[in-house]
Short mmCIF file of C-alpha atoms in Angstrom, two decimals:
data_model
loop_
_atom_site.label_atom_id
_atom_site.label_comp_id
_atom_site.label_asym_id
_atom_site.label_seq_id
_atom_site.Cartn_x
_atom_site.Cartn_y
_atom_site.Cartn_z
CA UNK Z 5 -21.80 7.75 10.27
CA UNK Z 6 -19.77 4.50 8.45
CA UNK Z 7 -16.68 4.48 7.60
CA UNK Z 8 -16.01 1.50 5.44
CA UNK Z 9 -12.27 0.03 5.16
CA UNK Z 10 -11.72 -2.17 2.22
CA UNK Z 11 -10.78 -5.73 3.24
CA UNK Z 12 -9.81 -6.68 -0.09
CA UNK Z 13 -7.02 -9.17 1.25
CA UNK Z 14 -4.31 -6.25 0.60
CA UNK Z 15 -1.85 -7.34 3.29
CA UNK Z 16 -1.50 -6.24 6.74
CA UNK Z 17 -4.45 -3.65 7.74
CA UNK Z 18 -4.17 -4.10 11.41
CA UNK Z 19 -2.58 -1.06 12.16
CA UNK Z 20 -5.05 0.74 9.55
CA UNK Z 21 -7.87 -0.64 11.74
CA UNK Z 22 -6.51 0.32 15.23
CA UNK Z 23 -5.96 3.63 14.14
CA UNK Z 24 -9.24 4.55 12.43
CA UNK Z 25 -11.25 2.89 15.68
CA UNK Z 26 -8.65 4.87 18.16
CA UNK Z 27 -9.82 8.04 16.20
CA UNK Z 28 -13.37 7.16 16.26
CA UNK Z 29 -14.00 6.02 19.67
CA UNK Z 30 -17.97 5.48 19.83
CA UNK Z 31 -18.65 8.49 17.68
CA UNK Z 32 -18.26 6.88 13.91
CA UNK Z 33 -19.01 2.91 13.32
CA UNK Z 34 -15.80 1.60 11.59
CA UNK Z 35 -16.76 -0.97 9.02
CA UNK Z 36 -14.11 -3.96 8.04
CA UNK Z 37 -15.17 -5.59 5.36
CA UNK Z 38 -15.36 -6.31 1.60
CA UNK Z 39 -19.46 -6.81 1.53
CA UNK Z 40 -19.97 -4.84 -1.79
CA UNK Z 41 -23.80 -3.47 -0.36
CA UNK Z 42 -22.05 -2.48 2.91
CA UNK Z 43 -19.61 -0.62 1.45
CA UNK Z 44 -22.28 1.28 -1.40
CA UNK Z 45 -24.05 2.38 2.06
CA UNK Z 46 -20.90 4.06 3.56
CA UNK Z 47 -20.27 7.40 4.10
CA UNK Z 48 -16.96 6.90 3.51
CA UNK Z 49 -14.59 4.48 2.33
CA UNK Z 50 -10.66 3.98 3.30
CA UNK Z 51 -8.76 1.75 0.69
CA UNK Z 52 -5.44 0.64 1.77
CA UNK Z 53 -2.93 -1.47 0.29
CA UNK Z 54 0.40 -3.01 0.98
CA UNK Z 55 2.91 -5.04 -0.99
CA UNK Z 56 3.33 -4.83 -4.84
CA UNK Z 57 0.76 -2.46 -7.32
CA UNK Z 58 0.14 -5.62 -9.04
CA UNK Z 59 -0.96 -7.78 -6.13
CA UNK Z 60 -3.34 -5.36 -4.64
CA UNK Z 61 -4.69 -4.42 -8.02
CA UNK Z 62 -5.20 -8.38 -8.96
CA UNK Z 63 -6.29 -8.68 -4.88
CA UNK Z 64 -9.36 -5.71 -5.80
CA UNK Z 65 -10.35 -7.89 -9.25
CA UNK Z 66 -10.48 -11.16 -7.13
CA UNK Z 67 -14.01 -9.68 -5.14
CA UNK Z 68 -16.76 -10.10 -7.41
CA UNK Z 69 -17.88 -6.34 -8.35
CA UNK Z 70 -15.64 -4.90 -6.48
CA UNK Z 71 -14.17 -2.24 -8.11
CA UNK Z 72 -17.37 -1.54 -9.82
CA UNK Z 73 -18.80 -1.14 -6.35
CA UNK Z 74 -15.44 1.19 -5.83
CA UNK Z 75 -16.06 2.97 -9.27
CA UNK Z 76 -19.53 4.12 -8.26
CA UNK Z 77 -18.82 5.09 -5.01
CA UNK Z 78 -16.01 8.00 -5.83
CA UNK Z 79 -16.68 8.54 -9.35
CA UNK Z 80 -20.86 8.65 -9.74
CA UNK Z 81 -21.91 8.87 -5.89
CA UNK Z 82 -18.63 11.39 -5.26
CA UNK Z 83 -18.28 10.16 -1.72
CA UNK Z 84 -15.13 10.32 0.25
CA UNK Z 85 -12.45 7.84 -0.37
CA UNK Z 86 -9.66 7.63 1.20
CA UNK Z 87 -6.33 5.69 -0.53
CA UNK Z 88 -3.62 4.79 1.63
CA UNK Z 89 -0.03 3.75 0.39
CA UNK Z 90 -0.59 1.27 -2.52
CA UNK Z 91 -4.13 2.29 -2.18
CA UNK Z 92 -3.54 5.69 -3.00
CA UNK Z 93 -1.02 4.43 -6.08
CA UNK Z 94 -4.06 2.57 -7.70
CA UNK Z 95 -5.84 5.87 -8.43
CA UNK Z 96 -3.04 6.35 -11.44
CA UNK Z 97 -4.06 4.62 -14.97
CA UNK Z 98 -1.07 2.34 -14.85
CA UNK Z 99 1.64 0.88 -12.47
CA UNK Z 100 4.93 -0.48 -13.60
CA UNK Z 101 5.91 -2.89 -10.04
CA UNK Z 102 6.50 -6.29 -11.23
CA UNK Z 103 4.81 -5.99 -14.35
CA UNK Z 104 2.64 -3.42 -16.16
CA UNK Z 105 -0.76 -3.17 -14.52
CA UNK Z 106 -3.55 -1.57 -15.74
CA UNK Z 107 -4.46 1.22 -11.98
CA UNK Z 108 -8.20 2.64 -11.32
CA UNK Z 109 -7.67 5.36 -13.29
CA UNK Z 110 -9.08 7.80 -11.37
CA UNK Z 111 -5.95 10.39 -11.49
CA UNK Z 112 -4.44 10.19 -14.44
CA UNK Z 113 -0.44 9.19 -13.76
CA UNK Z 114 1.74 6.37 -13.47
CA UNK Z 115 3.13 3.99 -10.49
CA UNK Z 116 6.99 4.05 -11.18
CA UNK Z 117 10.06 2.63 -9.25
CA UNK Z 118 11.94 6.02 -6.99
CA UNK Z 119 14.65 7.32 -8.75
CA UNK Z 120 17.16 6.38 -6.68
CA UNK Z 121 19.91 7.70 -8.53
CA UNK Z 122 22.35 4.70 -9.13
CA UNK Z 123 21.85 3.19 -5.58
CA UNK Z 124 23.25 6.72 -3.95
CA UNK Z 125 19.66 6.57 -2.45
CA UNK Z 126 18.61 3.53 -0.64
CA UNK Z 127 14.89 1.46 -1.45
CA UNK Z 128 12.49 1.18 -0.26
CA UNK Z 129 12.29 4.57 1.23
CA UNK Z 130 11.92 3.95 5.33
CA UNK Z 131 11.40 5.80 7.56
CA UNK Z 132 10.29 9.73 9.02
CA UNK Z 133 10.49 12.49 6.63
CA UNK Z 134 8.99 15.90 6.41
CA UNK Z 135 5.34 17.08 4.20
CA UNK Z 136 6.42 19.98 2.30
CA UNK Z 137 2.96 21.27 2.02
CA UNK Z 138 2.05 23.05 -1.72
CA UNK Z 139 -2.07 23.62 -1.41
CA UNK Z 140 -4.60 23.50 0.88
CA UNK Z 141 -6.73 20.46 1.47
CA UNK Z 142 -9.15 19.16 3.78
CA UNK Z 143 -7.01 16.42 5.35
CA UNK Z 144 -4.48 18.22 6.23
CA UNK Z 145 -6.38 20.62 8.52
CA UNK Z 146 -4.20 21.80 11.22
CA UNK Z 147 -1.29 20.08 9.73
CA UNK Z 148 1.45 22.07 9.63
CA UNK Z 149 4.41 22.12 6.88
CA UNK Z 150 7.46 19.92 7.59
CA UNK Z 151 5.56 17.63 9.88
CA UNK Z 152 7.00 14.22 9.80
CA UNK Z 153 5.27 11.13 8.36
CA UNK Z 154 6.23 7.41 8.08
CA UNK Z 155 7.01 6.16 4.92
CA UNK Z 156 7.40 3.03 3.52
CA UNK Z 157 7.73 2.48 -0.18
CA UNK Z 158 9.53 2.03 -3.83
CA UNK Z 159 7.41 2.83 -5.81
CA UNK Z 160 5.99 6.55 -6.01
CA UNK Z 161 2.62 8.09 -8.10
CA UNK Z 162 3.60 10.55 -10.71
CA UNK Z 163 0.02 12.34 -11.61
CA UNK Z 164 -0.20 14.03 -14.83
CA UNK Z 165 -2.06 17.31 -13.89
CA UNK Z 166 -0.14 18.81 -11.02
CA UNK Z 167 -2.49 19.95 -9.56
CA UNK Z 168 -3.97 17.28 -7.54
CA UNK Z 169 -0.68 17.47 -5.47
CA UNK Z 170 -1.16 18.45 -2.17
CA UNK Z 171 2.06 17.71 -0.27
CA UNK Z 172 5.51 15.85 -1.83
CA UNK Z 173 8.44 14.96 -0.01
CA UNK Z 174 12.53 15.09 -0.31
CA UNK Z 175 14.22 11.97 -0.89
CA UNK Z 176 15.95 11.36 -4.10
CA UNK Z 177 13.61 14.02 -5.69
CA UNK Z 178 10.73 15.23 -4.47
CA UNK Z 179 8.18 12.88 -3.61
CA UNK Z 180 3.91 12.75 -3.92
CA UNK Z 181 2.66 12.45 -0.74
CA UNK Z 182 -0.84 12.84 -0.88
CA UNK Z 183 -3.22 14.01 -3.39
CA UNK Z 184 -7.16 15.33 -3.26
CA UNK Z 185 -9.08 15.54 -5.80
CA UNK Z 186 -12.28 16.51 -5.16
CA UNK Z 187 -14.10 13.79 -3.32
CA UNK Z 188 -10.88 11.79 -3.90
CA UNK Z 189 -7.94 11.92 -1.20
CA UNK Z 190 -4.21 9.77 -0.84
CA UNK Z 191 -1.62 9.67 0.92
CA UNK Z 192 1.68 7.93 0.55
CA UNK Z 193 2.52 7.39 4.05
CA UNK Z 194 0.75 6.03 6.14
CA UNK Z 195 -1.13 8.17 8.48
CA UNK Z 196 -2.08 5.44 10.93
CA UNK Z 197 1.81 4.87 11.58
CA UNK Z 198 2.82 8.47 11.98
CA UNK Z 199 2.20 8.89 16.11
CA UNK Z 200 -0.33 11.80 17.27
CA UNK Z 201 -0.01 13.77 13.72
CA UNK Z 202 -1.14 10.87 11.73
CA UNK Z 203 -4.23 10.07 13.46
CA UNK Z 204 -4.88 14.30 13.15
CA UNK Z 205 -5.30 13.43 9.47
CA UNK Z 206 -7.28 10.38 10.24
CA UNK Z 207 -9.49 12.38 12.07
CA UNK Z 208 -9.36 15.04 9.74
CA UNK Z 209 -11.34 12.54 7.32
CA UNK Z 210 -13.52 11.04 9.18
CA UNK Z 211 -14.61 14.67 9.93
CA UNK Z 212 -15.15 16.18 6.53
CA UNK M 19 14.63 15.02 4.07
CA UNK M 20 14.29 11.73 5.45
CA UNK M 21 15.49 10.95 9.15
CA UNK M 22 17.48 8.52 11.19
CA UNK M 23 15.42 6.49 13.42
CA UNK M 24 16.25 5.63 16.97
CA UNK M 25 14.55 2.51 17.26
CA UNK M 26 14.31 0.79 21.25
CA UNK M 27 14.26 -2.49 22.00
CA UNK M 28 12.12 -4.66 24.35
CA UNK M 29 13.06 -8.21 24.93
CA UNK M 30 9.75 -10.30 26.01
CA UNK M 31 9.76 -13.26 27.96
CA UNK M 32 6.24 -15.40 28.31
CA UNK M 33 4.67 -12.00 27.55
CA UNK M 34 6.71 -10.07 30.24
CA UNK M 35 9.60 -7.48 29.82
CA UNK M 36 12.62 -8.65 30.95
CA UNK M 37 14.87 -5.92 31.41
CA UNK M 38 12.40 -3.46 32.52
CA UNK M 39 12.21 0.84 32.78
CA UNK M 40 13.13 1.75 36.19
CA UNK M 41 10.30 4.45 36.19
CA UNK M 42 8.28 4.79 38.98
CA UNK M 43 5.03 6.12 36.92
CA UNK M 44 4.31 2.64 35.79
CA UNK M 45 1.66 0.69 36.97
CA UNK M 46 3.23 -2.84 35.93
CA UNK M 47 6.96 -2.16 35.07
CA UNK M 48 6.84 -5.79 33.46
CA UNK M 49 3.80 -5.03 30.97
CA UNK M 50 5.25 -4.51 27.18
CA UNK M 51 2.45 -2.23 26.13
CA UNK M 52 3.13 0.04 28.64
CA UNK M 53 6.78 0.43 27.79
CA UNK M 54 6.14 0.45 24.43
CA UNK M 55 3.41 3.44 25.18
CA UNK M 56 6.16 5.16 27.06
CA UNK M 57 8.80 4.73 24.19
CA UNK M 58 6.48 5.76 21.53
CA UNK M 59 4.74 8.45 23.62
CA UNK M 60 9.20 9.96 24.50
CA UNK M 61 9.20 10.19 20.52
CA UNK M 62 10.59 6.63 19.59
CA UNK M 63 10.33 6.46 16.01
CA UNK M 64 9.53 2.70 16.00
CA UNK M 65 9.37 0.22 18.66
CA UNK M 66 10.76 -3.94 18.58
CA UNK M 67 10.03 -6.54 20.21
CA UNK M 68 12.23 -9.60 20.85
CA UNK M 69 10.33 -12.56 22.04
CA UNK M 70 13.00 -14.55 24.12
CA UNK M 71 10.66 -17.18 25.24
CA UNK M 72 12.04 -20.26 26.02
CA UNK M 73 9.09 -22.58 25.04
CA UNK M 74 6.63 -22.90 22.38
CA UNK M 75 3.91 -23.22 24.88
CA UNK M 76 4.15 -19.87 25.52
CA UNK M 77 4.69 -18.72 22.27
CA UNK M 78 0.84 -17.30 22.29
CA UNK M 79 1.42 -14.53 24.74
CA UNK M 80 3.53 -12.66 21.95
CA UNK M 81 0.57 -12.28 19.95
CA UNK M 82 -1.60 -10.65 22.77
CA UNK M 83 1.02 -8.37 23.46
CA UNK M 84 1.21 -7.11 19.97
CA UNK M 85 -2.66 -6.89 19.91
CA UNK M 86 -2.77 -4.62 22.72
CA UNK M 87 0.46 -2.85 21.56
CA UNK M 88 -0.82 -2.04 18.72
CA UNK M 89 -3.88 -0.63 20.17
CA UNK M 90 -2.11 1.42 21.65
CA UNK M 91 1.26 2.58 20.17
CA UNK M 92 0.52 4.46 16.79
CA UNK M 93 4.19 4.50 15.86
CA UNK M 94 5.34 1.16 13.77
CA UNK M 95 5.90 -2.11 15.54
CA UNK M 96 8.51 -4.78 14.41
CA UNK M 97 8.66 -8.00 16.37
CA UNK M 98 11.15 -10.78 16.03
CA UNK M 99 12.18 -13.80 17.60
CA UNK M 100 11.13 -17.73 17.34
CA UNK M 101 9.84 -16.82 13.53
CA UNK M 102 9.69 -19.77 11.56
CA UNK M 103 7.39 -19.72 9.19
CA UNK M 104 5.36 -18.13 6.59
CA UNK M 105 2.22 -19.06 9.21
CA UNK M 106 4.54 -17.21 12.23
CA UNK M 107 4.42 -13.83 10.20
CA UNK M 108 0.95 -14.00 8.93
CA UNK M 109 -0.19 -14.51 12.27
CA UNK M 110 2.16 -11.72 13.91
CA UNK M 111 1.41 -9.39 11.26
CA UNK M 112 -2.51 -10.22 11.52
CA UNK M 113 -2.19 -9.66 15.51
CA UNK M 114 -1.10 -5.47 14.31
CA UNK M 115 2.89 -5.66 14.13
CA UNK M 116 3.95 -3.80 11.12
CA UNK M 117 7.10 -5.85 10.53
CA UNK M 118 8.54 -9.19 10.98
CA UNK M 119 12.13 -9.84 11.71
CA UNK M 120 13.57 -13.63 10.85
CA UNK M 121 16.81 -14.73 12.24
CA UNK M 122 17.05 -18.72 12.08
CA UNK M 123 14.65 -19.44 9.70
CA UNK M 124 16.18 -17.58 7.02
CA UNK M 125 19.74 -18.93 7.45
CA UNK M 126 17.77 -22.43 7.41
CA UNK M 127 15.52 -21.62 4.23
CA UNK M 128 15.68 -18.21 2.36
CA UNK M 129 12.78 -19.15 0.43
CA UNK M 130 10.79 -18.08 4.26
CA UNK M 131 12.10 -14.64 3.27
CA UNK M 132 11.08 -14.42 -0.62
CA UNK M 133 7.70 -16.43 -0.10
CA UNK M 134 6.78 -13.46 2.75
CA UNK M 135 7.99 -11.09 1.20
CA UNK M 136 6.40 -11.84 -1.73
CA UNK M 137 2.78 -12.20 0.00
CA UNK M 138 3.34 -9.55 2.40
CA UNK M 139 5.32 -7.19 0.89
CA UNK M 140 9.23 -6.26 1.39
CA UNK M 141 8.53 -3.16 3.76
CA UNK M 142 7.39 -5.68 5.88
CA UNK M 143 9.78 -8.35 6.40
CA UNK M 144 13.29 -7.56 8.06
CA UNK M 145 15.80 -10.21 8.45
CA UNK M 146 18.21 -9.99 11.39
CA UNK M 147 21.90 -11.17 11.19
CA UNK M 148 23.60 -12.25 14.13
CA UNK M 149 27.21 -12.20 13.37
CA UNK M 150 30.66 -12.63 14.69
CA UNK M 151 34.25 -11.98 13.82
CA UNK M 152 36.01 -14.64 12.50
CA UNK M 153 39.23 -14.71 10.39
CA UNK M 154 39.11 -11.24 9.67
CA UNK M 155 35.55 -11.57 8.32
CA UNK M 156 32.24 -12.06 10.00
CA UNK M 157 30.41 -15.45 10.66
CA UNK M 158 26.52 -15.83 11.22
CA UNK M 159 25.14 -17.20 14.05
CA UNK M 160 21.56 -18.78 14.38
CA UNK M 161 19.49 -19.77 16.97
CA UNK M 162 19.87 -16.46 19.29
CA UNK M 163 23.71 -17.04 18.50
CA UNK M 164 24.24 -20.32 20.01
CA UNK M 165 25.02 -22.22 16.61
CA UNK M 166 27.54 -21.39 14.18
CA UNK M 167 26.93 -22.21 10.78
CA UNK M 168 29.89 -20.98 8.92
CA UNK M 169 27.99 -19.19 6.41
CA UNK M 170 29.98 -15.57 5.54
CA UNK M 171 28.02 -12.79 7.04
CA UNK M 172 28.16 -10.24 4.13
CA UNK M 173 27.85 -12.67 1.47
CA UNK M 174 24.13 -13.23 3.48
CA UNK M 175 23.18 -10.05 3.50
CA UNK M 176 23.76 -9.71 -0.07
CA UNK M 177 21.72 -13.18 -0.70
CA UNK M 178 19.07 -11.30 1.89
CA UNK M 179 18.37 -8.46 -0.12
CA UNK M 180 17.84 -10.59 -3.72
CA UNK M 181 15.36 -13.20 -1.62
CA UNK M 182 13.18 -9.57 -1.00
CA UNK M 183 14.38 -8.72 2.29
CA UNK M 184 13.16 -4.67 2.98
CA UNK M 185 15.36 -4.08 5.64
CA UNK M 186 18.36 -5.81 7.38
CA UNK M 187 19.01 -5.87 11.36
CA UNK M 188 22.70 -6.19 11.86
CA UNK M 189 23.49 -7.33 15.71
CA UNK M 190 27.55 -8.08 16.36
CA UNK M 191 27.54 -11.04 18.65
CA UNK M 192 31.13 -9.27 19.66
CA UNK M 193 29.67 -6.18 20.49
CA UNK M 194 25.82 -7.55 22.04
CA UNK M 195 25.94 -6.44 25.74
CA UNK M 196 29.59 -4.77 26.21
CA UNK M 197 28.31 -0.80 26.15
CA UNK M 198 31.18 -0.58 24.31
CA UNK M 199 29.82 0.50 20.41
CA UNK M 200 28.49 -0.80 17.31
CA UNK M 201 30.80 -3.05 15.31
CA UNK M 202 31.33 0.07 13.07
CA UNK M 203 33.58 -2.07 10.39
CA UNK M 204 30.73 -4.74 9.91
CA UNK M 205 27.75 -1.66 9.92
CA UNK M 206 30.11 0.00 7.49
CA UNK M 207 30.69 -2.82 4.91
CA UNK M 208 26.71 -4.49 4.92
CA UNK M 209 25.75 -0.74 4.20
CA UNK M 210 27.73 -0.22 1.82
CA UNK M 211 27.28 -3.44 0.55
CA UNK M 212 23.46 -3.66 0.25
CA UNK M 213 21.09 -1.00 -1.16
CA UNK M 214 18.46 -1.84 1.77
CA UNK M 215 18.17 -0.03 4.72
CA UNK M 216 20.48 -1.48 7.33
CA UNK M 217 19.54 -1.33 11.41
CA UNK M 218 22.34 -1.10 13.33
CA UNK M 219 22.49 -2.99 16.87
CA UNK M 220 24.13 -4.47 19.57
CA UNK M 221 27.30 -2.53 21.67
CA UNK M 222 25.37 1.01 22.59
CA UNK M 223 26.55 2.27 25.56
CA UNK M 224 26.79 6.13 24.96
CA UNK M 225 24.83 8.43 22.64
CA UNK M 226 27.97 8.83 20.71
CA UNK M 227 27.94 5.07 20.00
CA UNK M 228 24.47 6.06 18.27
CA UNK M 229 26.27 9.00 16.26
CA UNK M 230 28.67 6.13 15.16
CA UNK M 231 26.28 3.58 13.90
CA UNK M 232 24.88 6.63 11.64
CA UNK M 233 28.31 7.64 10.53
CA UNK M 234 28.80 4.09 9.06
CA UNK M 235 25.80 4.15 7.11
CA UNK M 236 23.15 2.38 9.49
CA UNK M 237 19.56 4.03 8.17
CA UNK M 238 18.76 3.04 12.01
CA UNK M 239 20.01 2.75 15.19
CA UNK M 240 18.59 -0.20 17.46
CA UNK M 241 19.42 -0.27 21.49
CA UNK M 242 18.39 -1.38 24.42
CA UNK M 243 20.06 -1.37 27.78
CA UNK M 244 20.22 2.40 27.67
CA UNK M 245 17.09 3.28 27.25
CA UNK M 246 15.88 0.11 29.83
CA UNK M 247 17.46 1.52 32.46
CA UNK M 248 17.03 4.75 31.96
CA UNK M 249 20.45 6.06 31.41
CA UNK M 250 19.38 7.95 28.44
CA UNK M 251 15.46 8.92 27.56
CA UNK M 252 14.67 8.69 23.15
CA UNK M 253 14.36 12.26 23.69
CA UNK M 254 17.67 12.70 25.05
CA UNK M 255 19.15 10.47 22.30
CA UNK M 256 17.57 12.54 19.55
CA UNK M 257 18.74 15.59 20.96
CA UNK M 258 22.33 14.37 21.19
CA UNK M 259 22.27 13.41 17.51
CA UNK M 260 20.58 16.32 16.61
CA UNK M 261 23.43 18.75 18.45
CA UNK M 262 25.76 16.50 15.68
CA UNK M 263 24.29 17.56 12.84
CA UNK M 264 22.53 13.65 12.36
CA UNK M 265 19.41 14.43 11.29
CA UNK M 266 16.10 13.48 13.40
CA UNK M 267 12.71 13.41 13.88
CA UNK M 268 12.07 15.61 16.96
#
């Protein structure tokens, strides 16, 4: 099996890397790259993305045929993707960091700044805190609720149907934390920082 | 609901620990990765490193100790010291550390801290501010705190957090080595000050110094010595703040 990450010069995706070829070992062949024919040949593809919505949106549109490439994979071909952090937020149609930009639109939703309630809440949001688990979903598998996660972010995806939520958080409100949708699957925190439980869900993907 | 971190500290030397774990389960008690491993393994909830080395010649075993950190430690990875440039934190950050801390280079040129930030993203870059009483306010100190520069240390971390700083790591040049607690006045006013997470470090001695740096607003808590020599384990530490109502990841 591949598993393709998306090198789509998103910022730091060392630790992504490490994590994924910890979990895999010599079992799975873990791809880094932004080769648009390698990555239509995956079985699965892991987007991250770190910094602003903007820049990693503007970053994807820089790779000739990239999102294209992206576009066929999850939406026609319906094979796994995974979005981590800011590469989970570009699922939503739009994302307001910086400056309105125009999101995948896989999930319809919206990229918007935390609530932080008049500064009683500091940003970006740092740090451990607890999946409050709603539904079921493949990644999670043997996850159980109020496990802790590392977080780091601002901004925070506000889907329109509800129902793609499968875990939020409590900080100022409560918090998306990772979404599926069928072949489509984010999280907000980042799995490959979050010790032994992380790389569970790491696994869990590479497995499904 | 979103924890306080306990966060220990390693300083490296030419790629070596200096103030090592007196445990007598490690292979190389002067290795970083393993300490790191045994930190993040005891439930750290990030690891630093501060590179102390002397020269610039050996400024390239940093980066091989992050790389095999990182392979190893799954918990996130902020390393500081001798960060100059734009280059420096591209390279670190390349190598697997999650975060960058800048001391000097900020003080020198904040645009270091917005051009980074910018590229790499806020959550990423943490600027540390080395600071010391003076005339009932605080001064900051560069250069591991050898030079004063007479620049006001709150007015900084205000200036910090506009250039894009994500987090702050406030040492007290006062406190740094005594055992004897934060500088709770200076945590207390930068906190309350900025709307960034603020890392509180230098003074720990006891796990109620820890229970302190919370109480005045610190998102984290940085040591060292105590957790180098073993006096206290993470666990321990997280347990004692636990049993006083601070909440933690455990």
């Amino acid at each position: 099996m591949n598993v393709t990450i998306v090198d789509y010069n998103s910022g730091n995706i060392s630790s992504v890397i490490n994590s994924f070829k910890e979990v895999a070992k010599d079992k799975v062949n873990i791809e880094v790259t932004s080769d648009l024919n390698k990555i239509k040949s995956s079985d699965k593809v892991v987007l991250p993305g770190q910094g602003s919505f903007k820049s990693c949106v503007d970053a994807l549109h820089k790779i000739n045929g990239l999102v294209d490439t992206l576009n066929l994979f999850t939406i026609n071909d319906k094979k796994p993707l995974l979005g981590i952090c800011v590469g989970l937020q570009m699922f939503a149609d739009v994302g307001y960091e910086e400056t309105e930009t125009k999101g995948l639109g896989w999930i319809s939703g919206k990229v918007s700044k935390i609530d932080n309630q008049g500064g009683k809440f500091k940003l970006p949001h740092i740090g451990w805190n607890q999946l409050n688990i709603l539904k079921d979903s493949k990644i999670l598998k043997d996850i159980k609720n109020n496990s802790h996660m590392y977080f780091v972010h601002s901004y925070e995806f506000v889907p329109e149907d509800k129902n793609v939520i499968t875990t939020t958080t409590d900080y100022s409100s409560d918090i998306v934390c990772s979404v599926e949708r069928e072949n489509i699957f984010g999280t907000q925190f980042h799995p490959e920082k979050s010790d032994k439980i992380g790389l569970k869900i790491i696994e869990n993907f590479i497995n499904l | 609901m979103l924890k306080n971190r306990i966060i220990p500290c390693l300083d490296v030397k030419n790629g070596r620990v200096v103030k090592g774990i007196n445990f007598v389960d490690l292979k190389d008690a002067g290795d970083p990765v393993e300490q790191a491993k045994i930190y993040s393994d005891g439930g750290a909830d990030e690891i630093c490193f501060l590179d102390i080395t002397a020269s610039n010649e050996n400024r390239d075993t940093i980066y091989d100790v992050v790389d095999r950190t990182s392979k190893k430690c799954f918990v996130p990875l902020t390393v500081g010291g001798g960060v100059r440039s734009v280059e420096d934190i591209n390279k670190l950050l390349n190598c697997g550390a999650d975060k960058v801390s800048i001391n000097t280079a900020a003080v020198q040129n904040a645009k270091v801290v917005e051009d980074s930030s910018r590229k790499f993203g806020s959550q990423c870059i943490v600027v540390a501010i080395d600071a010391k009483r003076k005339d009932g306010g605080w001064e900051i100190f560069t250069h591991g705190g050898r030079n004063s520069t007479g620049i006001n240390a709150l007015e900084f971390a205000s200036r910090m957090e506009k250039c894009g700083a994500g987090e702050l790591l406030v040492t007290s040049m006062d406190k740094d080595g005594t055992q004897s607690g934060y500088d709770i006045e200076l945590m207390q006013k930068i906190s309350s000050m900025v709307n960034i997470p603020v890392i509180a470090s230098g003074g720990v001695g006891t796990l109620e110094h820890l229970v302190d740096g919370i109480k005045a607003g610190a998102s984290a808590v940085l040591a060292a010595s105590i957790f180098h020599y073993g006096t206290y384990s993470v666990n321990e530490a997280k347990q004692y703040l636990a049993s006083k109502d601070i909440p933690v990841r455990i």
